[in-house]
Amino acid sequence: MTHPAQPKASHFINGEYVEDTAGTPIPVIYAATGEQIATVYAATPAIVEQALSTAKAAQKEWAKMTGTERGRILRRAADIMREHNHDLSVLETYDTGKPLQETLVADATSGADALEYFGGLAASLTGEHIPLGEDWVYTKREALGLCVGIGAWNYPTQIACWKGAPALACGNSMVFKPSETTPLCALKVAEILIEAGAPAGVFNVVQGMGEVGGALVTDPRVDKVSLTGSVPTGKKVYAAAAAGMKHVTMELGGKSPLIIFDDADIDNAVGGAINGNFYSSGQVCSNGTRVFVQKGIKEKFLARLAERTGNAILGDPMDEATSFGPMVTENQMNIVLGYIKKGKEEGARVICGGARADMDGYYIQPTVFADVTDEMTIAREEIFGPVMSVLDFETEEEVVARANDTEFGLSAGVFTKDFTRAHRVIGNLEAGSCFINSYNDAPVEAPFGGVKASGVGRENSKEAIKHFSQVKSVYVRMGDVEAAF
Ligand code: NAD
């Protein structure tokens, strides 16, 4: 019998499901059991061509609609998404293995927030009038044209919406390629947009690996590329886009610092560290995986952290009581287990976890290492799994320098009751998305993105509009034209 997660077809182009079984088969594996639940096929060159030509043609008409009309469609899509939140969350759980306890509140709901927010902004994308005596200049905020979105596997619904909603609000069309690991959810986003009244061809989904992504990025018809992925992929995609002088948004990886001062509220700091390391089993780009704890509260912090981490409920992700799910794939599990082994070999102290969980599926115990030093591999590389490194520090100056000593710059957090210090420390940290006495909140109203190797551009908020539109300036002369000859 066909599994309920199996989509009608692999791709969604011009308002309908499209199949081409000549593409490489991509198995969809449910991470909690290892069972194959669906198959999709990578886009063939013919499918890529169909998606790009359709999106290119649809964009012109879409951009001619008023912002109010486009916004109404996006807001209707947000409502439909919320109505179907439970089914979409179940699908997200099948796609990623993340517990339903999380997907019910963080995936389709976040996607719906983006559709609603950018739907609301669509009507207010105006230009300026610049008086110059009798003459004047006016500016228009125009769409970029055809945008390509490429997603990572940790938040498939959210990523499709965080890219699709601002792109469409500005009058662009999009071809979206989900991660080959989680190909299911973006198809639902495309279906919902059509149901909400979006013209066919405005938002299309094609499946495939890096090769398909590469074909999309290098096509001369494409005006903008927005990627969520790792730094190595980001460097390749950025270079390919630059060769065609295309706009880019790069949402890449991180190794973010979370700094906890002696005066912090211990339970809030522990809660921040748990949210910043173990949500989605640690598969979150902005995670605060280098937890710097001031020496005075170190042992108290570790004891409370171990106690609370012991309360994680590993189990069937479809059971709403489960609070900690498997890694997305066997491969990702093995990568993370490799880092845990390295952490032990390099002398870090295991406070809790430190091994695969004794159950079916790709589960790793939530793991905390203490006595981690700056040179250790687990303190330098992005692990993308449930592995927290706790490092000691003594002074503010020292911790800021050490926190910044990384190629990454996605996020940073600080826990302290001293607000002057909190703002000073955040001001000195090289990161794009920061938190004071909190960690990993990502409301659509706030800009999200990194500095240094962690990325270029911002998603969400009014900032995203700047990255999906461009300004045309028009000089208007009222008098005669003077010329030298
Ligand atoms: P990845 O870099 O392996 O793949 C990301 C996407 O790029 C996939 O869809 C993949 O098929 C595609 N791709 C790969 N090579 C390509 C190429 N040459 N041209 C075009 N497309 C190509 O990343 P992943 O393993 O899917 O996701 C995990 C990474 O994503 C982590 O580093 C994580 O930090 C990052 N991430 C960042 C954010 C953020 O917003 N900053 C959010 C989630 C994940």
XYZ file of C-alpha atoms and ligand atoms in Angstrom:
529
model
C 0.000 0.000 0.000
C 1.216 3.493 -0.796
C 2.388 5.379 2.256
C 0.345 8.552 2.983
C 3.536 10.619 2.687
C 4.047 9.640 -0.974
C 3.322 12.752 -3.099
C 1.222 12.573 -6.262
C 4.340 13.307 -8.305
C 7.857 14.621 -7.763
C 7.599 18.173 -9.086
C 5.049 20.979 -9.046
C 5.193 23.180 -12.149
C 2.710 25.598 -13.662
C 0.057 24.855 -11.051
C 0.169 21.068 -11.231
C 2.054 17.960 -10.219
C 4.493 16.772 -12.879
C 6.407 13.495 -13.073
C 9.422 12.355 -15.040
C 10.644 8.959 -13.879
C 13.715 9.254 -16.110
C 15.323 11.261 -13.258
C 17.461 9.624 -10.547
C 15.176 8.055 -7.918
C 15.447 9.722 -4.502
C 14.220 7.531 -1.629
C 12.531 9.317 1.261
C 13.422 7.563 4.508
C 11.528 8.085 7.776
C 14.320 8.734 10.268
C 12.479 7.231 13.233
C 12.274 3.762 11.656
C 14.616 3.669 8.669
C 11.600 2.721 6.536
C 11.313 4.067 2.973
C 8.043 6.004 2.886
C 8.185 7.647 -0.545
C 10.177 8.034 -3.740
C 10.656 11.133 -5.838
C 12.743 11.551 -8.978
C 15.424 14.174 -9.502
C 14.531 16.718 -12.166
C 15.778 15.882 -15.630
C 17.028 18.739 -17.834
C 13.559 18.752 -19.428
C 11.897 19.305 -16.037
C 14.363 22.072 -15.123
C 13.626 23.742 -18.455
C 9.866 23.442 -17.947
C 10.081 24.972 -14.470
C 12.308 27.880 -15.477
C 10.407 28.807 -18.644
C 7.084 28.591 -16.790
C 8.310 30.746 -13.921
C 9.844 33.264 -16.281
C 6.585 33.630 -18.221
C 4.385 33.803 -15.100
C 6.451 36.508 -13.412
C 5.519 39.400 -15.701
C 1.758 39.070 -15.108
C 2.253 38.482 -11.384
C 4.314 41.674 -11.080
C 1.564 43.638 -12.856
C -0.958 42.817 -10.142
C -1.257 45.339 -7.335
C 0.528 44.637 -4.092
C -2.858 44.423 -2.392
C -3.925 41.635 -4.746
C -0.696 39.696 -4.316
C -0.825 40.207 -0.565
C -4.395 38.916 -0.352
C -3.320 35.654 -1.994
C -0.384 35.222 0.365
C -2.562 35.917 3.397
C -5.150 33.419 2.165
C -2.335 30.859 1.791
C -1.347 31.580 5.410
C -4.911 30.836 6.543
C -5.047 27.575 4.562
C -1.706 26.565 6.006
C -2.954 27.160 9.547
C -6.183 25.232 8.865
C -4.094 22.251 7.751
C -1.425 22.661 10.400
C -1.872 19.175 11.849
C -1.563 17.327 8.523
C 1.326 19.513 7.418
C 3.084 18.890 10.732
C 2.674 15.123 10.379
C 4.190 15.371 6.888
C 7.055 17.506 8.218
C 7.684 14.835 10.851
C 7.795 12.131 8.156
C 10.106 14.314 6.053
C 12.563 15.219 8.833
C 11.959 12.879 11.792
C 11.436 15.899 14.072
C 8.923 15.254 16.877
C 5.342 16.317 16.270
C 5.578 18.270 19.542
C 7.916 20.607 17.593
C 6.494 20.483 14.081
C 3.019 21.436 15.340
C 4.346 24.777 16.582
C 7.467 25.599 14.559
C 7.144 24.637 10.917
C 3.883 25.218 9.050
C 3.068 27.848 11.664
C 6.312 29.682 10.943
C 5.657 29.324 7.201
C 2.176 30.767 7.698
C 3.642 33.669 9.682
C 5.930 34.490 6.728
C 3.047 34.302 4.232
C 0.907 36.525 6.442
C 3.666 39.028 7.213
C 4.873 39.477 3.625
C 1.279 39.384 2.400
C 0.671 42.336 4.701
C 3.716 44.215 3.420
C 3.045 43.640 -0.293
C 0.763 46.665 -0.670
C 3.183 49.078 0.969
C 6.216 48.568 -1.276
C 6.458 52.088 -2.568
C 9.163 54.379 -3.863
C 10.191 57.935 -3.006
C 9.622 61.355 -4.482
C 12.795 63.460 -4.444
C 12.168 67.136 -5.286
C 14.932 68.964 -7.217
C 13.569 72.471 -7.677
C 11.218 72.254 -10.645
C 12.482 68.823 -11.600
C 12.197 65.731 -9.537
C 13.277 62.114 -9.230
C 10.960 59.348 -8.307
C 11.945 55.828 -7.355
C 10.084 52.581 -7.850
C 10.657 49.343 -5.959
C 10.577 46.650 -8.615
C 10.763 42.869 -8.603
C 14.074 41.206 -9.451
C 12.369 38.713 -11.780
C 12.874 34.962 -11.569
C 14.253 33.759 -8.224
C 15.647 30.363 -7.326
C 15.283 29.062 -3.770
C 17.398 26.135 -2.559
C 16.652 24.580 0.807
C 18.394 22.636 3.583
C 16.720 19.642 5.229
C 16.045 20.840 8.738
C 12.975 23.084 8.198
C 11.541 22.175 4.755
C 8.169 23.953 5.069
C 9.591 26.995 6.813
C 12.478 27.447 4.379
C 10.150 27.240 1.341
C 7.928 29.935 2.892
C 10.726 32.165 4.201
C 12.005 32.364 0.626
C 8.760 32.111 -1.326
C 6.688 34.625 0.655
C 8.981 37.693 0.329
C 9.862 36.759 -3.263
C 6.205 36.606 -4.279
C 5.231 39.669 -2.239
C 7.699 41.710 -4.308
C 6.309 40.398 -7.610
C 8.951 37.761 -8.359
C 8.330 34.177 -9.375
C 10.243 31.276 -7.842
C 11.585 27.859 -8.674
C 12.287 26.147 -5.356
C 14.487 23.085 -4.954
C 14.101 21.423 -1.570
C 16.897 19.393 -0.055
C 16.991 15.895 -1.555
C 16.777 14.607 2.029
C 13.396 16.259 2.705
C 11.580 16.687 -0.627
C 7.956 16.392 0.543
C 6.839 19.560 2.333
C 7.621 22.208 -0.306
C 5.191 20.473 -2.677
C 2.419 21.187 -0.178
C 3.415 24.857 -0.029
C 3.096 25.022 -3.835
C -0.326 23.310 -3.694
C -1.565 25.722 -1.004
C -0.480 28.799 -2.967
C -2.510 27.596 -5.956
C -5.506 26.912 -3.704
C -5.134 30.471 -2.356
C -5.366 31.886 -5.871
C -1.738 32.329 -6.971
C -1.428 32.202 -10.746
C 0.013 28.944 -12.087
C 3.781 29.106 -12.546
C 4.492 31.711 -9.890
C 5.828 29.181 -7.354
C 7.256 25.915 -8.684
C 9.054 23.028 -7.001
C 11.621 20.733 -8.597
C 13.489 17.916 -6.877
C 17.114 16.943 -7.088
C 20.607 16.933 -5.679
C 23.326 19.569 -6.021
C 23.469 19.012 -9.758
C 19.904 20.247 -10.222
C 20.639 23.174 -7.902
C 23.667 23.977 -10.048
C 21.605 23.921 -13.252
C 19.140 26.390 -11.713
C 21.809 28.730 -10.352
C 23.711 29.016 -13.642
C 20.708 29.544 -15.920
C 20.880 33.029 -17.472
C 17.132 33.589 -16.973
C 17.552 33.482 -13.195
C 17.963 36.857 -11.459
C 18.424 35.832 -7.841
C 19.466 32.819 -5.796
C 18.547 32.310 -2.152
C 20.280 29.346 -0.544
C 19.960 27.806 2.889
C 22.754 25.311 3.382
C 26.292 24.717 4.550
C 29.242 27.091 4.113
C 31.017 24.895 1.497
C 27.843 24.747 -0.635
C 27.308 28.465 -0.076
C 30.762 29.272 -1.431
C 30.077 27.248 -4.603
C 26.607 28.686 -5.167
C 27.719 32.261 -4.429
C 30.568 31.926 -6.964
C 28.261 30.460 -9.614
C 25.707 33.230 -9.055
C 28.431 35.899 -9.180
C 29.544 34.648 -12.595
C 26.089 35.593 -13.859
C 25.965 38.815 -11.751
C 22.899 37.494 -9.909
C 21.594 38.711 -6.559
C 22.120 36.299 -3.659
C 20.949 35.558 -0.165
C 23.113 33.022 1.649
C 21.816 31.496 4.889
C 24.671 29.237 5.939
C 26.074 27.393 8.916
C 27.365 28.505 12.281
C 29.253 27.662 15.468
C 27.598 30.295 17.586
C 28.639 31.374 21.083
C 26.256 31.434 24.027
C 27.862 33.326 26.917
C 26.653 32.779 30.472
C 27.917 35.133 33.169
C 28.097 34.318 36.888
C 25.107 36.541 37.661
C 22.749 34.838 35.180
C 19.538 33.178 36.299
C 20.719 29.561 36.204
C 17.466 27.973 35.071
C 16.937 30.501 32.301
C 20.523 30.024 31.135
C 20.145 26.237 31.178
C 16.848 26.602 29.278
C 18.584 28.795 26.692
C 21.399 26.269 26.310
C 18.887 23.416 25.889
C 16.863 25.354 23.289
C 20.060 26.388 21.553
C 21.475 22.853 21.305
C 18.811 20.190 21.481
C 15.779 21.568 19.638
C 15.327 19.589 16.406
C 18.006 17.260 17.810
C 20.558 20.010 17.300
C 19.918 20.347 13.570
C 19.525 24.131 13.678
C 21.930 26.524 11.955
C 21.765 29.237 14.610
C 22.468 26.910 17.550
C 24.648 28.211 20.372
C 26.933 25.192 20.383
C 29.852 26.891 22.133
C 28.469 27.533 25.597
C 30.937 29.742 27.480
C 30.229 29.553 31.234
C 31.940 31.892 33.708
C 33.950 29.904 36.245
C 31.933 30.904 39.321
C 28.763 29.096 38.227
C 30.275 26.321 36.135
C 29.600 23.324 38.384
C 26.132 24.550 39.391
C 25.283 25.135 35.719
C 26.538 21.704 34.631
C 24.654 19.912 37.410
C 21.357 21.614 36.525
C 21.970 21.097 32.800
C 22.611 17.356 33.261
C 19.505 17.043 35.424
C 17.242 18.798 32.906
C 18.768 17.094 29.871
C 17.949 13.791 31.570
C 14.260 14.746 31.234
C 14.373 14.616 27.402
C 11.867 12.088 26.086
C 13.311 10.127 23.162
C 10.726 8.125 21.291
C 8.158 7.898 18.524
C 8.132 11.374 16.924
C 4.398 11.031 16.217
C 3.723 10.740 19.971
C 3.215 14.295 21.186
C 4.908 13.441 24.488
C 8.209 12.851 22.649
C 10.490 15.868 23.014
C 13.602 14.639 21.227
C 13.713 12.934 17.833
C 16.233 11.154 15.622
C 18.841 12.620 13.289
C 17.498 13.204 9.791
C 19.519 10.408 8.152
C 21.815 7.532 9.039
C 24.648 9.459 7.384
C 24.062 12.555 9.537
C 23.913 10.307 12.619
C 27.300 8.802 11.732
C 28.838 12.244 11.149
C 27.660 13.372 14.592
C 28.839 10.149 16.268
C 32.228 10.791 14.650
C 32.370 14.224 16.326
C 31.404 12.707 19.697
C 34.275 10.214 19.330
C 36.659 13.067 18.505
C 35.474 15.054 21.526
C 36.303 12.115 23.803
C 39.666 11.480 22.108
C 40.667 15.124 22.399
C 39.990 15.097 26.145
C 36.593 16.723 26.656
C 34.569 15.399 29.623
C 31.189 13.778 28.893
C 28.569 15.168 31.271
C 25.655 13.334 29.719
C 24.820 11.324 26.601
C 27.787 10.584 24.377
C 26.413 7.673 22.348
C 23.734 6.432 19.977
C 20.453 5.773 21.784
C 19.574 2.122 22.201
C 16.497 2.074 19.955
C 15.478 1.780 16.278
C 15.962 4.833 14.097
C 18.813 7.323 13.935
C 18.710 8.564 17.536
C 21.688 10.061 19.359
C 21.489 10.873 23.071
C 21.558 14.590 23.854
C 25.232 15.065 24.642
C 27.034 17.628 26.793
C 30.819 17.951 26.867
C 32.511 20.029 29.588
C 36.138 21.225 29.859
C 36.125 21.911 26.128
C 38.982 24.107 24.898
C 39.018 26.461 21.919
C 41.280 24.226 19.795
C 39.175 21.063 20.049
C 37.430 19.964 16.868
C 34.039 19.962 18.611
C 34.563 23.658 19.472
C 35.583 24.672 15.957
C 33.418 22.790 13.452
C 29.679 22.862 12.914
C 28.382 19.476 14.077
C 24.675 19.895 13.290
C 23.583 17.413 15.919
C 22.788 17.288 19.657
C 26.303 17.999 20.931
C 26.858 20.906 23.323
C 30.371 22.063 24.145
C 30.771 23.866 27.474
C 33.880 26.060 27.729
C 35.087 27.956 30.822
C 35.945 31.652 30.939
C 36.964 34.283 33.481
C 36.628 37.796 32.047
C 34.316 39.599 29.654
C 37.178 40.773 27.450
C 38.565 37.262 27.173
C 35.237 35.646 26.312
C 34.365 38.191 23.612
C 37.716 37.625 21.878
C 37.323 33.845 22.052
C 33.681 33.946 20.938
C 34.683 35.931 17.837
C 37.601 33.653 16.990
C 35.723 31.665 14.322
C 35.032 31.914 10.599
C 31.287 31.822 11.361
C 29.033 34.656 12.528
C 25.418 33.557 12.457
C 24.142 33.976 16.019
C 25.241 34.833 19.544
C 23.598 34.966 22.941
C 24.328 36.312 26.397
C 22.769 35.534 29.763
C 23.350 38.074 32.552
C 21.301 40.262 34.882
C 23.633 43.212 34.146
C 21.935 44.908 31.198
C 24.770 47.326 30.534
C 27.105 44.392 30.124
C 24.562 42.459 28.031
C 24.302 45.240 25.441
C 28.057 45.920 25.501
C 28.895 42.239 24.928
C 26.311 41.821 22.163
C 27.658 45.015 20.576
C 31.131 43.469 20.453
C 30.132 40.064 19.080
C 30.464 39.368 15.356
C 27.071 37.820 14.634
C 23.915 38.685 12.726
C 21.128 37.288 14.931
C 21.634 37.877 18.647
C 19.793 37.157 21.884
C 19.838 38.622 25.390
C 18.581 36.280 28.125
C 17.038 34.068 25.454
C 18.127 31.855 22.570
C 16.929 30.874 19.093
C 13.742 32.923 18.858
C 13.041 33.569 15.159
C 9.936 35.736 14.772
C 9.188 36.752 11.185
C 9.287 40.420 12.234
C 13.029 40.196 13.068
C 15.823 40.085 10.469
C 17.565 36.712 10.354
C 20.987 35.953 8.902
C 24.694 35.864 9.466
C 27.947 37.763 9.034
C 31.399 36.446 8.006
C 31.200 32.933 6.470
C 27.664 32.433 7.826
C 26.022 34.377 5.075
C 25.039 37.330 2.981
C 21.710 39.146 3.149
C 18.831 38.715 5.572
C 15.622 36.716 5.621
C 12.388 37.798 7.329
C 11.375 41.324 8.380
C 11.404 44.377 6.121
C 15.072 43.597 5.393
C 14.055 40.621 3.227
C 12.162 42.983 0.921
C 15.464 44.700 0.070
C 16.889 41.362 -0.994
C 13.980 40.445 -3.277
C 13.516 43.808 -4.998
C 15.518 46.568 -6.625
C 15.098 50.317 -6.925
C 14.568 52.101 -10.215
C 15.251 55.837 -10.176
C 13.574 58.120 -12.719
C 14.713 61.739 -13.346
C 11.896 63.973 -14.606
C 12.851 67.292 -16.275
C 10.192 69.996 -16.497
C 12.170 72.549 -18.583
C 14.325 72.471 -21.693
C 17.396 70.293 -22.067
C 20.693 72.216 -22.110
C 23.504 70.639 -24.117
C 27.070 71.726 -24.962
C 26.443 71.552 -28.686
P 23.943 21.438 2.041
O 24.829 22.588 1.880
O 24.510 20.079 1.914
O 22.745 21.507 0.985
C 21.878 22.616 0.924
C 21.145 22.603 -0.399
O 22.051 22.941 -1.450
C 20.544 21.253 -0.794
O 19.272 21.483 -1.369
C 21.522 20.729 -1.829
O 20.939 19.845 -2.767
C 21.937 22.016 -2.508
N 23.228 21.968 -3.210
C 24.310 21.233 -2.909
N 25.322 21.500 -3.775
C 24.854 22.434 -4.641
C 25.422 23.124 -5.764
N 26.668 22.893 -6.157
N 24.655 24.025 -6.405
C 23.391 24.290 -5.995
N 22.809 23.657 -4.963
C 23.522 22.739 -4.280
O 23.239 21.647 3.448
P 22.304 20.637 4.266
O 23.190 19.526 4.735
O 21.081 20.324 3.500
O 21.869 21.539 5.496
C 22.657 21.721 6.618
C 23.422 23.016 6.541
O 22.527 24.095 6.298
C 24.118 23.363 7.830
O 25.401 23.879 7.570
C 23.249 24.428 8.442
O 23.889 25.284 9.328
C 22.750 25.139 7.230
N 21.509 25.844 7.528
C 21.524 27.215 7.573
C 20.367 27.908 7.885
C 20.354 29.415 7.966
O 19.294 29.982 7.867
N 21.468 30.087 8.131
C 19.191 27.218 8.153
C 19.217 25.824 8.095
C 20.380 25.152 7.773
